[in-house]
CSV table of C-alpha atoms in Angstrom, one decimal:
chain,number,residue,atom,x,y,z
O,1,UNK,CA,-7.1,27.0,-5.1
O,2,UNK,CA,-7.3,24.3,-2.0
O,3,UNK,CA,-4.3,22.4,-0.6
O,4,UNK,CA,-4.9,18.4,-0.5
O,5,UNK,CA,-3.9,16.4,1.9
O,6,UNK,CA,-3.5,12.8,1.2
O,7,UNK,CA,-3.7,9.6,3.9
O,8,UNK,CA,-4.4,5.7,3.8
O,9,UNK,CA,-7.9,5.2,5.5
O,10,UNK,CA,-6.9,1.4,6.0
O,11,UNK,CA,-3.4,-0.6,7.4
O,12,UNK,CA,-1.3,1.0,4.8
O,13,UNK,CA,-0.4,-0.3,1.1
O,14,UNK,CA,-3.7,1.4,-0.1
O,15,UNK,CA,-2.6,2.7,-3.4
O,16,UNK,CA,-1.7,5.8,-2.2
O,17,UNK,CA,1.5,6.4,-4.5
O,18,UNK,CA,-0.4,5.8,-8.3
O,19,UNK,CA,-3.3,8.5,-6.5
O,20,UNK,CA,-0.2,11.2,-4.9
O,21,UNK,CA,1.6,10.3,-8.6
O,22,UNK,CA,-2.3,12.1,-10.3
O,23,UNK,CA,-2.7,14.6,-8.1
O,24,UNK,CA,1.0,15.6,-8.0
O,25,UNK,CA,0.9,16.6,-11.6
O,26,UNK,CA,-1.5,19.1,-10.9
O,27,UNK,CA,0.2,20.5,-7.7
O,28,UNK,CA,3.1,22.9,-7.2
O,29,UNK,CA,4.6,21.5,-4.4
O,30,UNK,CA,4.5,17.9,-2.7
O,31,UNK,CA,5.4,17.5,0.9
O,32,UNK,CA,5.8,14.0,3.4
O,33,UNK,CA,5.0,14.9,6.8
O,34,UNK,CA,5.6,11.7,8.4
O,35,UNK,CA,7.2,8.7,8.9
O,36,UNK,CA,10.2,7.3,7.0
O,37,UNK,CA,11.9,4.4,5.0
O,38,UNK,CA,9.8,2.0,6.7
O,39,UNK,CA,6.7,3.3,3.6
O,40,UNK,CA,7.0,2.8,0.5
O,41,UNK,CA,4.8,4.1,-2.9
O,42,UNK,CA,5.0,2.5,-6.0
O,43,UNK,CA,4.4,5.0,-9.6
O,44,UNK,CA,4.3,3.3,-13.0
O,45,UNK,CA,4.8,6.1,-15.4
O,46,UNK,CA,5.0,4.3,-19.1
O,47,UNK,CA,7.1,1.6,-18.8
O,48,UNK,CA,9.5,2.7,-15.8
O,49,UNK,CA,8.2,2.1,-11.9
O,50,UNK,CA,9.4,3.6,-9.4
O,51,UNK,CA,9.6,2.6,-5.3
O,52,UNK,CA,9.9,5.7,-3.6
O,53,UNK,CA,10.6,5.4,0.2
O,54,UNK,CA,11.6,8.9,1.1
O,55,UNK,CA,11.4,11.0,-2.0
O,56,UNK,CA,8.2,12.9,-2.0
O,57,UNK,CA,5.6,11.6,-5.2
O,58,UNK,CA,6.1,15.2,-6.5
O,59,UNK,CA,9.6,14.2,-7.9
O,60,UNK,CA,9.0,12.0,-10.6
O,61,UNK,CA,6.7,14.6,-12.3
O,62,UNK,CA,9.5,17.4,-11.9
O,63,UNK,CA,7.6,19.0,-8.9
O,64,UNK,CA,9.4,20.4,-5.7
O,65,UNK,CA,9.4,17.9,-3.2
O,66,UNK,CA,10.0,18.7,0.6
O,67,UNK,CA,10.4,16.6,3.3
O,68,UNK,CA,8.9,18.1,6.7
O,69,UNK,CA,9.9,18.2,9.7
O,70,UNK,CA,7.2,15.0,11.4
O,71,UNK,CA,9.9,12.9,8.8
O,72,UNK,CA,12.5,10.7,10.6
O,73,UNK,CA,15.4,10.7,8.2
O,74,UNK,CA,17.5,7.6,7.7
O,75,UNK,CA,20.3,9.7,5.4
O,76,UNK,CA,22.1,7.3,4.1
O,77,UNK,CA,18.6,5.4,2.9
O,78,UNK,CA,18.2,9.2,1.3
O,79,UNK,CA,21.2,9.2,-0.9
O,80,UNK,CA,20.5,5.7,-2.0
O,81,UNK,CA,17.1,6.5,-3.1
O,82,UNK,CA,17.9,10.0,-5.0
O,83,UNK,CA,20.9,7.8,-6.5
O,84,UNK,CA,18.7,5.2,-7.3
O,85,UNK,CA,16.1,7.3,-9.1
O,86,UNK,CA,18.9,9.4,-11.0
O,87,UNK,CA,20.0,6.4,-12.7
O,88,UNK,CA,16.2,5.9,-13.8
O,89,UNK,CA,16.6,9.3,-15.4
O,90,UNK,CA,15.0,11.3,-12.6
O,91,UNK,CA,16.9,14.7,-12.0
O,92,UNK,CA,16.9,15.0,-8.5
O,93,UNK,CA,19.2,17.3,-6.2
O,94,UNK,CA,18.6,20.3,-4.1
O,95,UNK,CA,17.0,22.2,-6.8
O,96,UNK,CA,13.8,20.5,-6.6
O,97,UNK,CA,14.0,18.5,-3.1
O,98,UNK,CA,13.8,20.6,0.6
O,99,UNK,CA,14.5,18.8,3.9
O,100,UNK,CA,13.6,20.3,6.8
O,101,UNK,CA,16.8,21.7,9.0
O,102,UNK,CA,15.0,20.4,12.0
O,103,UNK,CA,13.7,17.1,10.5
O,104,UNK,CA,15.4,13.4,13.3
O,105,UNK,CA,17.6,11.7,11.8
O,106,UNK,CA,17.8,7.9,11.3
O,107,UNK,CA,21.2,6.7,13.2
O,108,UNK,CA,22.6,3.1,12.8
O,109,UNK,CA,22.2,2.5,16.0
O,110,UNK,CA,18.5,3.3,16.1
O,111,UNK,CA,17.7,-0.6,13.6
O,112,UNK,CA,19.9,-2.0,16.1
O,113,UNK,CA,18.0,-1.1,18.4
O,114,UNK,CA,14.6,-2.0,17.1
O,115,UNK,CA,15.8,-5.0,15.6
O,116,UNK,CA,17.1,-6.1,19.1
O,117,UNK,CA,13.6,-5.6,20.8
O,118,UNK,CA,12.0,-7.2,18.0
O,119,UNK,CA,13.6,-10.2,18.8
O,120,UNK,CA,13.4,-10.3,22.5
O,121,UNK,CA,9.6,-10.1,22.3
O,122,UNK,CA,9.6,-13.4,20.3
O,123,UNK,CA,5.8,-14.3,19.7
O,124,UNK,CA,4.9,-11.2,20.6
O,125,UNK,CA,6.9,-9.1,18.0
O,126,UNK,CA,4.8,-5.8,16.6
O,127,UNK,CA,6.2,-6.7,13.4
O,128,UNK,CA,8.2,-3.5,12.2
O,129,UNK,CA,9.7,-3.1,9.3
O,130,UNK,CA,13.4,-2.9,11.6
O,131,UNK,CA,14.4,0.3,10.4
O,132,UNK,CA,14.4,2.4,13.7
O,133,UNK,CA,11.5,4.5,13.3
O,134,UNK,CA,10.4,3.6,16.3
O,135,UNK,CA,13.8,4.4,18.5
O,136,UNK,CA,14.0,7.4,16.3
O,137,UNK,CA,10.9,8.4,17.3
O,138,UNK,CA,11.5,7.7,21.1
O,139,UNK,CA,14.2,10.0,21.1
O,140,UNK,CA,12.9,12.8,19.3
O,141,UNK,CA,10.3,12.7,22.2
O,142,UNK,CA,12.8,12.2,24.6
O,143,UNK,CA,14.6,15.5,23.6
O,144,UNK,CA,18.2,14.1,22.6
O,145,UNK,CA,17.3,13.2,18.6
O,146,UNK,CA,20.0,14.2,16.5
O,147,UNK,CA,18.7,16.9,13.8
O,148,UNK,CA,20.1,17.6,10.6
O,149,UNK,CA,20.9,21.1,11.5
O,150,UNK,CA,23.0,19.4,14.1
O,151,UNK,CA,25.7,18.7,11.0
O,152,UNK,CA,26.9,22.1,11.0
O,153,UNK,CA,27.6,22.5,14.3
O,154,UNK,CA,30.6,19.6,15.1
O,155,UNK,CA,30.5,20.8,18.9
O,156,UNK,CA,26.8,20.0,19.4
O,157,UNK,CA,26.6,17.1,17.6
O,158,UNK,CA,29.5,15.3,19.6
O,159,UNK,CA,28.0,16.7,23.2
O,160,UNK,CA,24.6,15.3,22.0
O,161,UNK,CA,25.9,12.0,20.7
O,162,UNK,CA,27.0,11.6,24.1
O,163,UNK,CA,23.7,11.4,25.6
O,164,UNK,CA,22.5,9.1,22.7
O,165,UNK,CA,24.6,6.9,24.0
O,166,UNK,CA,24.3,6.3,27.3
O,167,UNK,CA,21.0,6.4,26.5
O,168,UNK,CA,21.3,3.8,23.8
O,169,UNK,CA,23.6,1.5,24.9
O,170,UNK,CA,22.2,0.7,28.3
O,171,UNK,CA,19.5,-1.0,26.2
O,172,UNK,CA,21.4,-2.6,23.8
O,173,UNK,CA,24.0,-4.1,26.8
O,174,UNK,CA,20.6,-5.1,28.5
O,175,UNK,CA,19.4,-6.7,25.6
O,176,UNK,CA,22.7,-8.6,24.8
O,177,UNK,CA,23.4,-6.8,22.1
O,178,UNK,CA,26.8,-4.9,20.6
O,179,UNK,CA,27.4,-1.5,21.7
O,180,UNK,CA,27.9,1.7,19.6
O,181,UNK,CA,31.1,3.9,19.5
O,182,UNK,CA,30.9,7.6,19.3
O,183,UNK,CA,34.0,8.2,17.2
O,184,UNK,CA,32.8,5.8,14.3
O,185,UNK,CA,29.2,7.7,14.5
O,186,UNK,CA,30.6,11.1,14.6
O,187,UNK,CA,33.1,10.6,12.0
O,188,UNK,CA,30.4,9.5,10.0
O,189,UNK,CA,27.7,11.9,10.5
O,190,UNK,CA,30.3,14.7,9.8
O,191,UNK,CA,31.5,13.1,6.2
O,192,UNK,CA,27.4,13.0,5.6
O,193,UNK,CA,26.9,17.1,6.6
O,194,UNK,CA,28.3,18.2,3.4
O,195,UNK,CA,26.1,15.8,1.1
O,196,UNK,CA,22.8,16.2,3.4
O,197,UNK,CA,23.0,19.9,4.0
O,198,UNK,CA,22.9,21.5,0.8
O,199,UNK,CA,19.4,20.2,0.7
O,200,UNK,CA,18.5,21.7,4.5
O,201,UNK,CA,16.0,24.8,5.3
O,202,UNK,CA,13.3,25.6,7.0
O,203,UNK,CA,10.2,24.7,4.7
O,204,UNK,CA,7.8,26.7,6.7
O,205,UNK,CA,9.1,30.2,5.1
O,206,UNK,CA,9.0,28.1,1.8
O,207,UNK,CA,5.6,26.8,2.5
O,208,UNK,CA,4.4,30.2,4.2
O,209,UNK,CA,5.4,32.0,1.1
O,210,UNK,CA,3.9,29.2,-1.3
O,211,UNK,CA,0.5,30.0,0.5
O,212,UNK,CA,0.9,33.5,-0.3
O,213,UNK,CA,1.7,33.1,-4.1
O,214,UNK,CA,-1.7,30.6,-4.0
O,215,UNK,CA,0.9,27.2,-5.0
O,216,UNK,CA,-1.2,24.4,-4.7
O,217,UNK,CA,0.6,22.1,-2.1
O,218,UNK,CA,0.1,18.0,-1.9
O,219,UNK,CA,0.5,16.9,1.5
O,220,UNK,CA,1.6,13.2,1.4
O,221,UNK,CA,0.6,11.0,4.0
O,222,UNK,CA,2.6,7.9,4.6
O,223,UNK,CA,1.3,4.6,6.5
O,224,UNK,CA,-2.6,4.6,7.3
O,225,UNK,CA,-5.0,5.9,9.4
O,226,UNK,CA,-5.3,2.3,11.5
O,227,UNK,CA,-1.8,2.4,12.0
O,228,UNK,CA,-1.9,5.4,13.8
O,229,UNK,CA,-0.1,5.5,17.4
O,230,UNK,CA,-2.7,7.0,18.8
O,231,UNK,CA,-5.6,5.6,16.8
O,232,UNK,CA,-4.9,2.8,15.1
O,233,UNK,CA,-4.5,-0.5,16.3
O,234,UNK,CA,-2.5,-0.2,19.1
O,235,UNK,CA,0.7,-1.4,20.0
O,236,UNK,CA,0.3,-3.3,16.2
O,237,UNK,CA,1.1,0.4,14.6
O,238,UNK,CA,4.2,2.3,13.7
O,239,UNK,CA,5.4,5.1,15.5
O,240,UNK,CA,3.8,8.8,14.5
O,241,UNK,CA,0.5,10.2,14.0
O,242,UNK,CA,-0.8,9.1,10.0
O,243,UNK,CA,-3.9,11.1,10.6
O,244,UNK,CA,-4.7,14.4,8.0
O,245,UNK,CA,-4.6,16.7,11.5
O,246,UNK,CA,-0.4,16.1,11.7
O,247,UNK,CA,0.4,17.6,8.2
O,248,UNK,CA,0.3,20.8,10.1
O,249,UNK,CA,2.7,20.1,12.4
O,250,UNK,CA,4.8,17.8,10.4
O,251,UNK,CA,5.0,20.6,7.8
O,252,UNK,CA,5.5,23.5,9.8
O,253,UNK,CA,1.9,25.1,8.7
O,254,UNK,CA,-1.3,26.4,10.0
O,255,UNK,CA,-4.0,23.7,10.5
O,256,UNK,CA,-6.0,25.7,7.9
O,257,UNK,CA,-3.2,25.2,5.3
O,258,UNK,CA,-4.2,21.4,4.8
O,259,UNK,CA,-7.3,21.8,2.4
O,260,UNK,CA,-9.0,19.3,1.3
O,261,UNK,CA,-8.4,15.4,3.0
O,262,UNK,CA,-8.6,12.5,0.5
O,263,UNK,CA,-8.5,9.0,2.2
O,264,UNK,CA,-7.2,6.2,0.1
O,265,UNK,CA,-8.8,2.5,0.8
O,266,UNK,CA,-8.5,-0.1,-1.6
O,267,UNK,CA,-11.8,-2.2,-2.7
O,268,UNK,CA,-10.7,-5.0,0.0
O,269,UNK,CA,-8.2,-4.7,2.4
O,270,UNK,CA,-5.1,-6.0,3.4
O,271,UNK,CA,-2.4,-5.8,6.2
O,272,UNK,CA,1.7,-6.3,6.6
O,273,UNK,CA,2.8,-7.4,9.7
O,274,UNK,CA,0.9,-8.4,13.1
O,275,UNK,CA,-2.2,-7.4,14.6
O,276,UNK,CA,-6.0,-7.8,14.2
O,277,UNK,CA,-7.8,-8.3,11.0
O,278,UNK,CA,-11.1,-8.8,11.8
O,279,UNK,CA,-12.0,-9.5,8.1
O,280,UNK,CA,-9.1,-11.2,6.9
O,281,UNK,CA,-9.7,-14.8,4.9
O,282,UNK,CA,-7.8,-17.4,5.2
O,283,UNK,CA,-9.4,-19.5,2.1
O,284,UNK,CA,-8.9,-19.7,-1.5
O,285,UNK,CA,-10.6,-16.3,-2.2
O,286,UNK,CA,-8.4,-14.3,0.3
O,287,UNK,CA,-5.2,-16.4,-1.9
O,288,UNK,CA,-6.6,-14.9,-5.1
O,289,UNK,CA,-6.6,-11.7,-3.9
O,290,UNK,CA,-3.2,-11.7,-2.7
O,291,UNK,CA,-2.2,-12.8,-6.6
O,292,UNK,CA,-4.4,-11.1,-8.3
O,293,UNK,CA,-3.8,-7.7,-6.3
O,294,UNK,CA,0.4,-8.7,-6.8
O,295,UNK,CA,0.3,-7.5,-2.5
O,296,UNK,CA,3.5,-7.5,-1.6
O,297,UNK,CA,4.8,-4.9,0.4
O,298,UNK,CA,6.9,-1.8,-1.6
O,299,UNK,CA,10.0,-1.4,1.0
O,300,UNK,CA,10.1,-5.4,3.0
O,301,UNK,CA,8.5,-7.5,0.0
O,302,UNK,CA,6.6,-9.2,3.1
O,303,UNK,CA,3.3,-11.1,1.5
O,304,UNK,CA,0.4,-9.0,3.0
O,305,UNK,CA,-2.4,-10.5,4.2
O,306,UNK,CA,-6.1,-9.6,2.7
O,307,UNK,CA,-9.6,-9.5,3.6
O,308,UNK,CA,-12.7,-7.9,2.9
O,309,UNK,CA,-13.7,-4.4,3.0
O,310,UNK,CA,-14.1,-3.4,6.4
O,311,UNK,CA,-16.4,-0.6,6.5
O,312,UNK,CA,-16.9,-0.3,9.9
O,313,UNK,CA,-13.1,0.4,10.6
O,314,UNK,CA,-13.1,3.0,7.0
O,315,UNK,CA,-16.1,5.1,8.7
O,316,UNK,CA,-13.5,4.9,11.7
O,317,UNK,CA,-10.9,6.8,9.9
O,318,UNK,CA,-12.7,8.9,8.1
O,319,UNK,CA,-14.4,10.4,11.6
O,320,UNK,CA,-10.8,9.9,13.4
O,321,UNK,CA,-8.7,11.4,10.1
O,322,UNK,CA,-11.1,14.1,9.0
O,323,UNK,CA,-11.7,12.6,5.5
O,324,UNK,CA,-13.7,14.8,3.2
O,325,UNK,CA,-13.5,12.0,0.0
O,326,UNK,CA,-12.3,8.2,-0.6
O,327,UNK,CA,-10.4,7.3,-3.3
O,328,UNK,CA,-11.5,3.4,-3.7
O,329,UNK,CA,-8.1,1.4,-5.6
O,330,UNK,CA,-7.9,-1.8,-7.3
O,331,UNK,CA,-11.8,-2.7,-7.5
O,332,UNK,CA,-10.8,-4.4,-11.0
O,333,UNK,CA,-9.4,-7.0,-8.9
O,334,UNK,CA,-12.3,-8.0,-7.5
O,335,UNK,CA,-13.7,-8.7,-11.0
O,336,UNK,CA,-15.2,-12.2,-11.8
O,337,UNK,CA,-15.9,-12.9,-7.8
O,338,UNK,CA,-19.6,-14.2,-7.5
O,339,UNK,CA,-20.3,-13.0,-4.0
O,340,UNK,CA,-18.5,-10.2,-2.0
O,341,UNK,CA,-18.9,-9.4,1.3
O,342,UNK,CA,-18.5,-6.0,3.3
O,343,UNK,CA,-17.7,-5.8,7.2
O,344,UNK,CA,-20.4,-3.4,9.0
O,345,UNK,CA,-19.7,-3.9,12.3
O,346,UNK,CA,-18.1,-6.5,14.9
O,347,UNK,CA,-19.1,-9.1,17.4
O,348,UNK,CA,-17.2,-8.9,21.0
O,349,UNK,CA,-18.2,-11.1,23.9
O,350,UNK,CA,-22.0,-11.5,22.6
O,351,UNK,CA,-22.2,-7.1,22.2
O,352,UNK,CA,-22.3,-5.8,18.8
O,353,UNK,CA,-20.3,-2.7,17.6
O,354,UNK,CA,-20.2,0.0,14.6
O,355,UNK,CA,-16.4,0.2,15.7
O,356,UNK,CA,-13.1,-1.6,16.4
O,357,UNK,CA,-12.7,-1.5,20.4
O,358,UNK,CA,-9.4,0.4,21.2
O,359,UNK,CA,-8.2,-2.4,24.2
O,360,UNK,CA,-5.7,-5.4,22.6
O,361,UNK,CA,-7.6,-8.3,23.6
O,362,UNK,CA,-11.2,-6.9,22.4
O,363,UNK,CA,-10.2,-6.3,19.1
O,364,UNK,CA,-8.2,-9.6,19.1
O,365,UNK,CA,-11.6,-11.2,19.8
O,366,UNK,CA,-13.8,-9.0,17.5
O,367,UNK,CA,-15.7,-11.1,15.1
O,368,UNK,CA,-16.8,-9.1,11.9
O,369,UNK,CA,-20.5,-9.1,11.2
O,370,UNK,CA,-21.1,-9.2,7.5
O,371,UNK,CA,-23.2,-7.5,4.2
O,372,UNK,CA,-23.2,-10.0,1.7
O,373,UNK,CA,-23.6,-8.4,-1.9
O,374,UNK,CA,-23.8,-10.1,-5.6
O,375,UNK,CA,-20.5,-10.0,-7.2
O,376,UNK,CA,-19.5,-8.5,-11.3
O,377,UNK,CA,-18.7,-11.1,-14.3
O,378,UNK,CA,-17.5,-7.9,-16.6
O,379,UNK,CA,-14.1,-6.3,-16.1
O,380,UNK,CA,-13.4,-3.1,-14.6
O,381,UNK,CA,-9.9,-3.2,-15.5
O,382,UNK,CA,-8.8,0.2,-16.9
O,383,UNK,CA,-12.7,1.9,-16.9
O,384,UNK,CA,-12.3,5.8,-16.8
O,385,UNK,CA,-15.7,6.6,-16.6
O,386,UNK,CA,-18.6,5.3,-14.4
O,387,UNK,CA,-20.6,4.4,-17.2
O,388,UNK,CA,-18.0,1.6,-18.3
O,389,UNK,CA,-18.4,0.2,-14.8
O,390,UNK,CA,-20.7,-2.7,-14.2
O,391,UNK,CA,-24.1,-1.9,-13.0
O,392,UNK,CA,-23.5,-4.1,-10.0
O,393,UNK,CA,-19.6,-2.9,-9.1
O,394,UNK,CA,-21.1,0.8,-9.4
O,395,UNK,CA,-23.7,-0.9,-6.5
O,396,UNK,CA,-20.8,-1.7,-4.7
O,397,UNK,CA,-19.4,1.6,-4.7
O,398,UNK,CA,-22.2,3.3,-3.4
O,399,UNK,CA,-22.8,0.7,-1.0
O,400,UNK,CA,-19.2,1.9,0.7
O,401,UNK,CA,-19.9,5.5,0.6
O,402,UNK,CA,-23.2,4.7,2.3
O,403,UNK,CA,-21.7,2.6,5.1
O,404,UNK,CA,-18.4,5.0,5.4
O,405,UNK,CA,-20.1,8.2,5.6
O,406,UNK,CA,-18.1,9.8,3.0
O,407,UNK,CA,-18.3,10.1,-1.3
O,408,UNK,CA,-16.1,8.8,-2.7
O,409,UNK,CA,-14.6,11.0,-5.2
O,410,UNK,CA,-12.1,9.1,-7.3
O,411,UNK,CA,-11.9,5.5,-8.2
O,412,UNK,CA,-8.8,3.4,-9.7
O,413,UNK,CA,-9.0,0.6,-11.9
O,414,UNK,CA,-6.0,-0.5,-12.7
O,415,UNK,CA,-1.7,1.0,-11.7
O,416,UNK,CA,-1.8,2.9,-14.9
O,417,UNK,CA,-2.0,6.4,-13.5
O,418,UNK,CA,-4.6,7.4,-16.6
O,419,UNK,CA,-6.8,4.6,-15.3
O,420,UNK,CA,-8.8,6.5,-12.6
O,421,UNK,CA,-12.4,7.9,-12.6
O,422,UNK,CA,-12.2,11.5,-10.9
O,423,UNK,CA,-15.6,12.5,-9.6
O,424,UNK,CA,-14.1,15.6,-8.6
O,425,UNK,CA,-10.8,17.7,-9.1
O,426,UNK,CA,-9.6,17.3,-5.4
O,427,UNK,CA,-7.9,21.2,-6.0
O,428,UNK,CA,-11.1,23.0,-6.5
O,429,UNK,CA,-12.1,23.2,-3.0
């Protein structure tokens, strides 16, 4: 049976955790491979929901969950969250959760840090989420990140919290901000090894020996494919690669390991945070979309903004992310709309592009150029088959795969994780 590898094909806030909470109850094993407590997936299962930051989707459904090594772990934001879910009923520990032994951790000094910059680039903030992803990031680059394998050995984790901080606070004393000290971080890290290490390993052999035994694995994707930092819309993008490629290397497998690549894109689009939005409205219809959709963001409850389907930037990351299938969310919210319009392409300086220009001020200019289509009086609200679909919102559909170069093989039309047309069984290959 195929692996699946699942990643946002827009800004984020797709959907993604009702489709990973589907296709983790028919997987083995469920692993995030990027990122960290700056994403956020929201599962309704019955009448509990749950807002899963760090936990892999796999979790909820009694499914080993491991957390890879392209993960920047904030670990006191991971004992929160398992505590958090335990008192929901979830049984969660070291039995059924696997953290890479080479996975960054998330310091305190690392939010400082990002929080600081944030506000000394005043209008031009990138808008993160201040959690230190970023900084995190940097200095697992930078070769001085502190790992959790790093807990067990006392010695190397108080030589390398040396060079965190001269490294760290030169910037923060530049930036007029309070310094760290080392005895407070290391006294801290070390009362954290024995709570955090139980649950350290190295997933590969796991994952090696999972691909021998023919486990079906879920590769969880966090973020989007337009919020990639090499792709997306840069510097408006968090801080790791979001695209299928980095499972591999954020899991610790083969390239050939990922499988099949589903890209989740909702039925409009929307965005938290700075940056372009070619598409996004402004007027009453983009407000109803925003209430009707509830868009609010899972981890900083920041309103997003919405717009409408942009195909042009969708047929971007599907080429750029290597997406085999689209899995199209909420269309039951665009129910009752008499006219909707699809983005094909953009206007800059007079030329006309099929794709969003990588330079800042080009795609700050980028005017979208626009398909209008007839809109659905019927609802699609909870339809699990295309023929309770209206004619014209099935027109719609294939509209999108036409424009995106890609099928798309599930639908959703409504949270309710039994509320989803599959096309396809994503496993089969």
């Amino acid at each position: 049976m195929a692996n699946v590898a699942v990643i946002g094909a827009q800004w984020g806030d797709e959907g993604k955790g009702k489709v990973v909470d589907w296709l983790a109850s028919r997987a083995d094993i469920v692993v995030r491979f990027q990122g960290g407590h700056n994403a956020g997936h929201t599962l309704v299962v019955g009448d509990t929901t749950y807002k899963l930051s760090l936990l892999p989707s796999g979790v909820v459904r009694g499914k080993l969950g491991i957390i890879g090594n392209g993960v920047v772990l904030d670990p006191d934001a991971l004992l929160s969250e398992i505590e958090k879910v335990r008192k929901q009923g979830l049984d969660v520990g070291p039995h059924n959760l696997r953290v890479a032994d080479n996975v960054p951790l998330i310091l305190p000094l690392h939010p400082a840090l990002d929080r600081a910059r944030e506000s000394a680039r005043g209008e031009d903030k990138i808008g993160t989420t201040g959690r230190g992803i970023g900084p995190a990031y940097e200095d697992k680059v930078g070769r001085r990140a502190i790992r959790l394998c790093d807990l067990a050995e006392p010695e190397t984790l108080s030589a390398k919290l040396d060079e965190l901080l001269l490294h760290h606070n030169s910037l923060l004393r530049g930036l007029g901000s309070p310094e760290f000290e080392k005895q407070a971080l290391l006294d801290g890290l070390l009362a954290l090894a024995p709570k955090l290490l139980p649950y350290a390993e190295p997933v590969w052999e796991r994952l090696d020996q999972a691909r021998k035994d023919g486990k079906r694995v879920l590769f969880e994707g966090a973020q989007a494919v337009m919020l990639d930092v090499d792709h997306g819309t840069y510097p408006y993008v968090t801080s790791s690669n979001t695209v299928a490629g980095n499972a591999a290397a954020g899991a610790g497998v083969g390239p050939d390991a990922i499988g099949l690549v589903l890209g989740i894109a909702k039925a409009y689009a929307t965005r938290v945070g700075s940056g372009p939005f070619p598409s996004e409205l402004f007027d009453e219809t983009g407000r109803q979309l925003g209430e009707r959709g509830r868009e609010f963001g899972t981890v900083t409850g920041r309103p997003r903004r919405c717009g409408w389907f942009d195909a042009a930037m969708v047929r971007q990351a599907v080429k750029i992310g290597g997406v085999n299938g689209l899995v199209l969310t909420k269309l039951d919210v665009l129910d009752g709309l008499k006219e909707l319009k699809i983005c094909v392409g953009y206007r800059v300086d007079g030329a006309v592009l099929k794709h969003l220009p990588a330079a800042m001020k080009a795609q700050a200019k980028a005017e979208p150029i626009y398909e209008v289509m007839d809109g659905w009086s019927d609802s699609t609200r909870g339809a699990r088959s295309y023929a309770e679909l209206p004619a014209q919102a099935v027109k719609y559909v294939r509209r999108i795969e036409e424009l995106v170069e890609a099928p798309v093989m599930m639908l959703s039309t409504s949270p309710d994780r039994d509320d989803t047309i599959a096309l396809k069984d994503p496993f089969a290959g």
